[in-house]
Short mmCIF file of C-alpha atoms in Angstrom, two decimals:
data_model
loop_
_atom_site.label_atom_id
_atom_site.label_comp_id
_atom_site.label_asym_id
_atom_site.label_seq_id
_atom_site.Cartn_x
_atom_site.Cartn_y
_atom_site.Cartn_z
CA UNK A 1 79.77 -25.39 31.24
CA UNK A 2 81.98 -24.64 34.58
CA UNK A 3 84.88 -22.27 34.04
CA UNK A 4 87.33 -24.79 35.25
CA UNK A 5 86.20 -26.91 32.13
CA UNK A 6 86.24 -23.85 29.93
CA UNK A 7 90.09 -23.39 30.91
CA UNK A 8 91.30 -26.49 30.70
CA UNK A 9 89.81 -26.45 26.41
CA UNK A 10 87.30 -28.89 25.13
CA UNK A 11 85.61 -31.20 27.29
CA UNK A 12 86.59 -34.75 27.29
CA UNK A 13 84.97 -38.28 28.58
CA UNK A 14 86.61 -37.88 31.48
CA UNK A 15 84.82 -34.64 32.20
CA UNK A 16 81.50 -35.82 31.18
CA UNK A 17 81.96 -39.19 33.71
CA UNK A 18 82.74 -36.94 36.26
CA UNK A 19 79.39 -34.90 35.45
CA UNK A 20 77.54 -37.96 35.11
CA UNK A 21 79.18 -40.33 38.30
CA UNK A 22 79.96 -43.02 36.22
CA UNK A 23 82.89 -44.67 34.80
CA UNK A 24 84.86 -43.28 31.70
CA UNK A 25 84.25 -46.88 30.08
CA UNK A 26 80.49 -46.50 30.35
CA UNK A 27 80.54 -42.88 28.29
CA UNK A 28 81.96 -44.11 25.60
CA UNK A 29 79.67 -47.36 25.69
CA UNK A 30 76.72 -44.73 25.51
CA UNK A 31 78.47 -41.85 23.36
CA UNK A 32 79.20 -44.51 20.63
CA UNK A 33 75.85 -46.55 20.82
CA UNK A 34 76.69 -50.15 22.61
CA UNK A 35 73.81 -51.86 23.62
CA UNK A 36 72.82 -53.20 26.83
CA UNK A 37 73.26 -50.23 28.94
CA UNK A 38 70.97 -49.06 31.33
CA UNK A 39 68.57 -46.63 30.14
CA UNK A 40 69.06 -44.47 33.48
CA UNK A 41 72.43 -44.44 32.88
CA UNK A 42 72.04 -43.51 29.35
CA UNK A 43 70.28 -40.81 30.42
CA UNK A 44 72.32 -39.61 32.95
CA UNK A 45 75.24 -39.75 30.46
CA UNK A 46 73.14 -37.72 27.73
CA UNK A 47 72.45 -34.91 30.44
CA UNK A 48 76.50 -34.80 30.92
CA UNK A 49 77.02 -34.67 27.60
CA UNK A 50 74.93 -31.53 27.29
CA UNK A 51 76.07 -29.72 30.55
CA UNK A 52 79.75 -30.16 29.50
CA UNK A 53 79.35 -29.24 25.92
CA UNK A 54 81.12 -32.96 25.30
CA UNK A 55 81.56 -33.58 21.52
CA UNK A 56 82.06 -37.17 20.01
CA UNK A 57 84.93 -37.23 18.00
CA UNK A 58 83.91 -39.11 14.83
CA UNK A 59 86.84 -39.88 13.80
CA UNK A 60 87.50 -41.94 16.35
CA UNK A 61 83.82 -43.00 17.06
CA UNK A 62 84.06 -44.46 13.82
CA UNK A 63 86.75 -46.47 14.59
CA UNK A 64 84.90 -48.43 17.09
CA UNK A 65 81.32 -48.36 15.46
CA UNK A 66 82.67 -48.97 12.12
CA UNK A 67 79.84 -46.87 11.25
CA UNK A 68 80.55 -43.50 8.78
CA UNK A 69 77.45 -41.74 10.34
CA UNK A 70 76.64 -40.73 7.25
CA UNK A 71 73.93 -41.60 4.69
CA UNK A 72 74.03 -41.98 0.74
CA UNK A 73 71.22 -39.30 -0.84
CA UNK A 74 71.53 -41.05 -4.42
CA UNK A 75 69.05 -39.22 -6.95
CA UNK A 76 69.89 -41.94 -9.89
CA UNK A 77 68.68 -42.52 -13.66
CA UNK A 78 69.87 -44.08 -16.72
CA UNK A 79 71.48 -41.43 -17.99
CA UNK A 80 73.02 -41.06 -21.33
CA UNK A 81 76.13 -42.90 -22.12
CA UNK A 82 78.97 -41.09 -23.88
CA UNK A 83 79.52 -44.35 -26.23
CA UNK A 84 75.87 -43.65 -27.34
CA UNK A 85 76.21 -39.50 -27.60
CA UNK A 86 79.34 -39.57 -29.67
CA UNK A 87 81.19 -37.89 -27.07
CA UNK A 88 84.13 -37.71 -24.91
CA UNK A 89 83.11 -39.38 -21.49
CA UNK A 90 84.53 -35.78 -20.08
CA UNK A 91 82.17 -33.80 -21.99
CA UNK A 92 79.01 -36.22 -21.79
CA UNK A 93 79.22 -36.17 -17.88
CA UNK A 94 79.58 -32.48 -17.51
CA UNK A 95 77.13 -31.38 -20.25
CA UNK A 96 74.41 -34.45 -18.93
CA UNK A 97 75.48 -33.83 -15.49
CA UNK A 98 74.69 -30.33 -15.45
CA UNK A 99 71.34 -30.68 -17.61
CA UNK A 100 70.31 -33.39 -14.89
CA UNK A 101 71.03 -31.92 -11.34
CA UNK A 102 68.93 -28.89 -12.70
CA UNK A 103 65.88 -30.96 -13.80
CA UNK A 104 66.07 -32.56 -10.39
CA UNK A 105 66.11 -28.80 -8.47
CA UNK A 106 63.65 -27.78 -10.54
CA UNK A 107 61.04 -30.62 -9.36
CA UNK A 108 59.17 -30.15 -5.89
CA UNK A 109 59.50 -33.72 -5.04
CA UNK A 110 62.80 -33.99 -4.40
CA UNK A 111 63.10 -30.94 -1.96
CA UNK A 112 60.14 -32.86 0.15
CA UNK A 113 62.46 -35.99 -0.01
CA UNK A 114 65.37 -34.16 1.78
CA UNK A 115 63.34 -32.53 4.20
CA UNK A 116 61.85 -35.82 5.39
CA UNK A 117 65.35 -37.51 5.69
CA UNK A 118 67.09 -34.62 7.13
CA UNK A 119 64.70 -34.25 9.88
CA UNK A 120 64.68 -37.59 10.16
CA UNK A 121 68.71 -38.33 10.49
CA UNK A 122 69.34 -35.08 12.49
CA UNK A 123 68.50 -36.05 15.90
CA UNK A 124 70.08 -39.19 15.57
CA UNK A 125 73.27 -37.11 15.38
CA UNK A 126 73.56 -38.63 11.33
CA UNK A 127 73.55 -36.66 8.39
CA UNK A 128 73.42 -37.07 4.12
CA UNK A 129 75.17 -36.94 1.82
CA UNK A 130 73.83 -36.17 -1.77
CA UNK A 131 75.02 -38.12 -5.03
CA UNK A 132 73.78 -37.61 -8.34
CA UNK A 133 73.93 -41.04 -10.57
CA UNK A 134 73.16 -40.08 -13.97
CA UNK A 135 75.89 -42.38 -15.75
CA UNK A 136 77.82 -45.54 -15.50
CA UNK A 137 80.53 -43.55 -14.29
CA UNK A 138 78.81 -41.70 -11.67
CA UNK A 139 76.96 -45.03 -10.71
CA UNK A 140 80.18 -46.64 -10.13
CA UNK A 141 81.73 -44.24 -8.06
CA UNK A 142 77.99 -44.42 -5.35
CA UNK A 143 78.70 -48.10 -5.06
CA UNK A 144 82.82 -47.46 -4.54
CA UNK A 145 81.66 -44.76 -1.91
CA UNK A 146 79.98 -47.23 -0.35
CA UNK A 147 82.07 -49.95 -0.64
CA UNK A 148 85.17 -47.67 0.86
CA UNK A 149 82.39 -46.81 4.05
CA UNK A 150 82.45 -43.21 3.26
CA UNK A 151 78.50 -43.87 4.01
CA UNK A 152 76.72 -46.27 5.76
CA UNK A 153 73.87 -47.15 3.21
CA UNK A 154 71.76 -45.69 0.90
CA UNK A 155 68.68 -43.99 -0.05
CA UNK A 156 67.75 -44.37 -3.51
CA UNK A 157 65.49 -42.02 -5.65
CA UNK A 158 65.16 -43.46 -9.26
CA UNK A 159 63.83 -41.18 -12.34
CA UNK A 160 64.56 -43.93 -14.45
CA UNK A 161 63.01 -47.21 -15.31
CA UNK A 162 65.94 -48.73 -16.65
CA UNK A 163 68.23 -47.49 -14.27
CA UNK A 164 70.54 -50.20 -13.06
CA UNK A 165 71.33 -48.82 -10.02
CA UNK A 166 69.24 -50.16 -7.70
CA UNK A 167 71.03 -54.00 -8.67
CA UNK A 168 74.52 -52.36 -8.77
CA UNK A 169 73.66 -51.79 -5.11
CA UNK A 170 72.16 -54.98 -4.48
CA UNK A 171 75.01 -57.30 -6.34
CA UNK A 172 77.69 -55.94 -4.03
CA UNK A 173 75.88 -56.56 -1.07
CA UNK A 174 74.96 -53.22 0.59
CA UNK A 175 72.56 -51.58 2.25
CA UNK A 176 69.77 -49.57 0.74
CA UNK A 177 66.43 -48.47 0.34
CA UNK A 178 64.46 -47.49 -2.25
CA UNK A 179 61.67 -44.11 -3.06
CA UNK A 180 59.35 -46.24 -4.86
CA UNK A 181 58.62 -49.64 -6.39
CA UNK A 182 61.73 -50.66 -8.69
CA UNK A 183 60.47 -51.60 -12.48
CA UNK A 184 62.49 -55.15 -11.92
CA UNK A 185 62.39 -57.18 -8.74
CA UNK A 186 65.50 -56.38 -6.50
CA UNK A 187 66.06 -57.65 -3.62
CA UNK A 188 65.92 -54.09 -1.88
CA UNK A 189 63.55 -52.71 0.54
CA UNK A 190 61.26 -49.93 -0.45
CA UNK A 191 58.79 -47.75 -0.17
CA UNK A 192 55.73 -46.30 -2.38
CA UNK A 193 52.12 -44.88 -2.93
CA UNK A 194 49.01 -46.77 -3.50
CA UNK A 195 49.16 -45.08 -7.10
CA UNK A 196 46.34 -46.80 -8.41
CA UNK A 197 43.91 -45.67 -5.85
CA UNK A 198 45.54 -42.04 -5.70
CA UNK A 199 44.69 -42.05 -9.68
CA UNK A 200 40.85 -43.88 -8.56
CA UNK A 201 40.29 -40.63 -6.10
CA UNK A 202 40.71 -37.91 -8.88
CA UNK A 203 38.59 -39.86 -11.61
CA UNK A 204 35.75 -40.17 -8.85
CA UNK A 205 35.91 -36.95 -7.73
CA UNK A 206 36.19 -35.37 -11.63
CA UNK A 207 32.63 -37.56 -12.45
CA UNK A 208 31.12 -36.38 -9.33
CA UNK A 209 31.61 -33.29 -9.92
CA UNK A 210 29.54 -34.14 -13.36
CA UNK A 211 32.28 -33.97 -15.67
CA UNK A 212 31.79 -36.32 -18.42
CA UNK A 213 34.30 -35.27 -21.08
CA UNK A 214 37.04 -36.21 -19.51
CA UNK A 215 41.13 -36.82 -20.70
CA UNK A 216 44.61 -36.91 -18.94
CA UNK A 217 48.11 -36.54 -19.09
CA UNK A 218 50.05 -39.19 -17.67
CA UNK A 219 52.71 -39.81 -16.56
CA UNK A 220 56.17 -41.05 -18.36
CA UNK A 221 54.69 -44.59 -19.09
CA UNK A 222 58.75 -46.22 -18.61
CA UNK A 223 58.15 -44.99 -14.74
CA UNK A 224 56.33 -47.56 -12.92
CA UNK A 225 54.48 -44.69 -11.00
CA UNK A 226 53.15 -43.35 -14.33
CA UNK A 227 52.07 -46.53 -15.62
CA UNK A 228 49.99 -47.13 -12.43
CA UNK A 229 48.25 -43.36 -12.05
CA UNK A 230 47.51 -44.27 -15.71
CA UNK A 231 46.05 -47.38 -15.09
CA UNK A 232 44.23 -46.58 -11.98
CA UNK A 233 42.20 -43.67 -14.19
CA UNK A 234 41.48 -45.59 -16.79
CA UNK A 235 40.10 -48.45 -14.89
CA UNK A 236 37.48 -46.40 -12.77
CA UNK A 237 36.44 -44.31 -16.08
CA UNK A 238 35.63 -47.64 -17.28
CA UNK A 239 33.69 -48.39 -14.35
CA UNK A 240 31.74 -46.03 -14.60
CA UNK A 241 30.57 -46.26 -18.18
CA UNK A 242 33.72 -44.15 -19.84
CA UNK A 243 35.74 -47.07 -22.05
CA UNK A 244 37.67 -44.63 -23.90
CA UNK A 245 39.63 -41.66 -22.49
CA UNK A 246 41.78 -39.09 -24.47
CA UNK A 247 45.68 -39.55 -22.69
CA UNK A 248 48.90 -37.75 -24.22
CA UNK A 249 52.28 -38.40 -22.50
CA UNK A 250 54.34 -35.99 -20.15
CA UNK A 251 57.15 -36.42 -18.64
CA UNK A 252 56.20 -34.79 -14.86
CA UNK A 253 57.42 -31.87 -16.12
CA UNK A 254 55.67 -27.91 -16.51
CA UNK A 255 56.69 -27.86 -20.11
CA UNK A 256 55.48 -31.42 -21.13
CA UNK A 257 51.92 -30.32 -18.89
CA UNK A 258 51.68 -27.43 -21.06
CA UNK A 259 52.27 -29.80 -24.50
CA UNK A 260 49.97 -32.45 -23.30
CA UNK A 261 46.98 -29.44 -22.51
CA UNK A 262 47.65 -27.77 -26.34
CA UNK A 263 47.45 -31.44 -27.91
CA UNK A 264 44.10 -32.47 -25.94
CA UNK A 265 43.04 -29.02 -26.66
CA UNK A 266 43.31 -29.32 -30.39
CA UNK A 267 42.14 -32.84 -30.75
CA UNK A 268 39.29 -32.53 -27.73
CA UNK A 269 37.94 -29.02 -28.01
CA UNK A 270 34.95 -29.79 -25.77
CA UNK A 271 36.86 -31.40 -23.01
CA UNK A 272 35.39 -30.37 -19.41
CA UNK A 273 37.79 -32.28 -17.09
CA UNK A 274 41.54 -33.25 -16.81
CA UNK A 275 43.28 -35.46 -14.64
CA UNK A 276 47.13 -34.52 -14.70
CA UNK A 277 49.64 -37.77 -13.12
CA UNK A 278 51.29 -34.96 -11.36
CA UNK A 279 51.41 -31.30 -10.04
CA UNK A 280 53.52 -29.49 -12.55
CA UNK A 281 52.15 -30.77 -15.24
CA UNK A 282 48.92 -29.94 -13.84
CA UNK A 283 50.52 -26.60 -13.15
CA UNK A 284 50.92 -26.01 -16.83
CA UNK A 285 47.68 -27.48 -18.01
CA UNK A 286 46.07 -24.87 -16.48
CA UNK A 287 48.23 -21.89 -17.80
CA UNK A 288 47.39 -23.02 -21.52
CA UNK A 289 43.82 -23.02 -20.63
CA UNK A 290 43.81 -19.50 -19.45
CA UNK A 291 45.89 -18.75 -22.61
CA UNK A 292 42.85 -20.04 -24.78
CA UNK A 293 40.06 -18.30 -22.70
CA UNK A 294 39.12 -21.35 -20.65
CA UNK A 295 38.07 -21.15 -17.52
CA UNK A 296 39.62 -23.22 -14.52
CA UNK A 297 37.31 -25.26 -13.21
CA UNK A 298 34.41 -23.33 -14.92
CA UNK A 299 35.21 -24.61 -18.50
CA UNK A 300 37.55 -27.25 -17.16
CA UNK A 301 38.45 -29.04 -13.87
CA UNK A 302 41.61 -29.53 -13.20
CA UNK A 303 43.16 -32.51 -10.54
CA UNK A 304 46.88 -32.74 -10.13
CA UNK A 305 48.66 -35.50 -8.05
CA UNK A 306 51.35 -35.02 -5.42
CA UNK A 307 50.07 -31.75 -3.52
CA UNK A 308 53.48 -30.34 -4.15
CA UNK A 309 54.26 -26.70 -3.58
CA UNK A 310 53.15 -26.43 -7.47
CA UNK A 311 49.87 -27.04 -6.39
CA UNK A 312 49.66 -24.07 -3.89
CA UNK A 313 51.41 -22.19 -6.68
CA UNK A 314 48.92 -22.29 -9.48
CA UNK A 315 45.68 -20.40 -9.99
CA UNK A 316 43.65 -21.53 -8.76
CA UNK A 317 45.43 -23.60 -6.38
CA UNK A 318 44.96 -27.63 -7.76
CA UNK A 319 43.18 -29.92 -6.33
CA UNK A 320 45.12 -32.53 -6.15
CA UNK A 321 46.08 -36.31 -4.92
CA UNK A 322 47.83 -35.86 -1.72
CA UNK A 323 51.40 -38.17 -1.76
CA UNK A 324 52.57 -37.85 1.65
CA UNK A 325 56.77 -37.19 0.31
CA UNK A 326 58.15 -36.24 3.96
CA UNK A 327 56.96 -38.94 5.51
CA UNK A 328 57.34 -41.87 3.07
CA UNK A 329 61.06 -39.97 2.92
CA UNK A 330 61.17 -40.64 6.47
CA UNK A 331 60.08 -44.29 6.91
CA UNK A 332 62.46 -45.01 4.17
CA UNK A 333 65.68 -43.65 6.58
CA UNK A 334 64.37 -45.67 9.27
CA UNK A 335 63.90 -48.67 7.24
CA UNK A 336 67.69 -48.20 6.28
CA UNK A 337 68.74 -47.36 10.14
CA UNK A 338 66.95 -50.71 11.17
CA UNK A 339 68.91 -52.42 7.87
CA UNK A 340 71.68 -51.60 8.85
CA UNK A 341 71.08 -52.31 12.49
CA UNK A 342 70.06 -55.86 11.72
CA UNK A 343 71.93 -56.98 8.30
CA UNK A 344 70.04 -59.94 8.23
CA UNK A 345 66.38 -58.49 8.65
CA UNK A 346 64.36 -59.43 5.56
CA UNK A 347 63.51 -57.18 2.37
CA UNK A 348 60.42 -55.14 3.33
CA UNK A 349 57.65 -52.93 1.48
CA UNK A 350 55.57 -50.18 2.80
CA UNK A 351 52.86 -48.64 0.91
CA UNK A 352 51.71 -45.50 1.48
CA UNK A 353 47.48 -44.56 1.54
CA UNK A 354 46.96 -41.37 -0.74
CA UNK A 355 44.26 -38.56 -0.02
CA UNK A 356 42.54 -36.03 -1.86
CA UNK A 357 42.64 -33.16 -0.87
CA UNK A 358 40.05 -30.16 -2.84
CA UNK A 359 40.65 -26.92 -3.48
CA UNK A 360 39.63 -24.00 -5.91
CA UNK A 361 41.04 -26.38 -9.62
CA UNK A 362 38.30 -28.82 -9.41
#
């Protein structure tokens, strides 16, 4: 920046049309995204925007865009009403609140979800905003946030298959995208993983390995991921001569991975090979094994499914079903950007190709 524009205090348009040799009316035409200007004078408009120092001011950027440059984060499930919990509705959302942000923190997944939108929205001079919908309070006040234009859309990540969000959204006519296939047909975009053949990959690769006493822990069977890792398991055991497969229940948690593993343990003593529906669970799996002297993958191979930082974590470190989180993340925000960039674009699905990817578990 010149010291003449340092003295005279923050730059303005008229400094950066100066800078640039164009018109005051064609920086803001740039600086606030109109179409249908030439690309070299974009350009030479974005170069006198960083010589100068120029900053937008959003206030009254949004004013003309009608746009909040901002993005709804919504981690959403069904929650627990206080109605239902005998409670006052103070106490219920504080307590549930409080018990729900700290399951979400504690899972992998949903730090990989922010970093793929946040390095997605960045450059694009946008930014999130996180929301936490765990009741029909907190549900209410995501769709008046968006209703009021606080945010331009959102990004939905459902725990829940009941959770109602999703229509809330849809019913009041905004824009969103979903992480993941909802449980009842919406009219909302979304993303999601071939689950199926993610769960196909670790039963081939536990039988090749020439495991043949096989079982699993799935997957919350409400969550429509869970029922289709399930599924997908169960179906290629089949295929391969295994009808019947030993399954408990977890709830993608550690704990509930380290439940499920005692369970099989006590009812399937002489079980060689595990398929876990996700990392953590996985994770804890193998700590129970070590506990009772079994050896990981000597006595029994191990497969997780996400490739999640638990993975790298555990010992050894899991093979696992690669779910590629930053980047479906990603596609999502630009399936939102082009939403909102073209209202009247139609409802859309893309489905993500998993990979397996072997290390020391299996």
């Amino acid at each position: 920046m010149t010291d003449d524009l340092r003295s005279a205090g923050a730059p303005t348009l008229e400094d950066v049309a100066r800078a640039a040799g164009v018109s005051r009316a064609t920086v803001s035409r740039v600086v606030n995204g109109v179409r249908n200007v030439d690309p070299v004078i974009q350009e030479a408009v974005r170069r006198a925007v960083s010589v100068t120092g120029y900053t937008p001011n959003r206030a009254a950027r949004s004013l003309v865009t009608r746009r909040a440059d901002a993005i709804a984060l919504v981690v959403s499930g069904a929650g627990v009403e206080p109605e239902a919990a005998g409670e006052s509705e103070d106490t219920t959302a504080s307590g549930d609140g409080s018990s729900f942000t700290a399951q979400v923190f504690a899972d992998p997944f949903f730090g990989r979800v922010v970093t793929g939108v946040v390095n997605y929205l960045r450059p694009r001079g946008m930014h999130p905003v996180l929301m936490f919908a765990e009741s029909s309070r907190a549900r209410e006040d995501v769709v008046a946030y968006l209703r009021q234009g606080r945010a331009d859309g959102a990004l939905v990540v459902s725990t829940h298959a009941e959770d109602p969000l999703p229509a809330l959204i849809a019913e009041a006519g905004l824009a969103a995208v979903l992480f993941a296939r909802p449980a009842r047909p919406v009219p909302v975009s979304y993303v999601d993983l071939a689950h199926q053949d993610g769960a196909r990959l670790a039963a081939e690769h536990l039988l090749g390995r020439g495991c043949r006493r096989i079982a699993t822990i799935s997957g919350p069977l409400d969550v429509p991921a869970g029922q289709a890792r399930l599924t997908g398991f169960r179906d290629t055991m089949a295929r391969h001569g295994h009808p019947y497969i030993p399954i408990v229940e977890g709830q993608f948690t550690q704990e509930s991975g380290e439940a499920a593993m005692e369970r099989l343990l006590a009812e399937h003593p002489d079980l060689d090979g595990v398929f876990a529906a996700n990392d953590l669970m996985a994770l804890g799996a193998c700590h129970v094994l070590r506990e009772h002297g079994r050896s990981v993958p000597g006595d029994v191979a191990v497969v997780g499914f996400d490739d999640s930082s638990a993975a790298l974590a555990c010992r050894p470190p899991l093979t696992t079903v690669r779910q590629p989180v930053e980047g479906m993340a990603a596609e999502m925000t630009r399936l939102l950007l082009d939403r909102l960039s073209r209202p009247d674009g139609p409802v859309t699905s893309v489905i993500f190709e998993p990979e397996l990817v072997v290390r020391g578990s299996a």
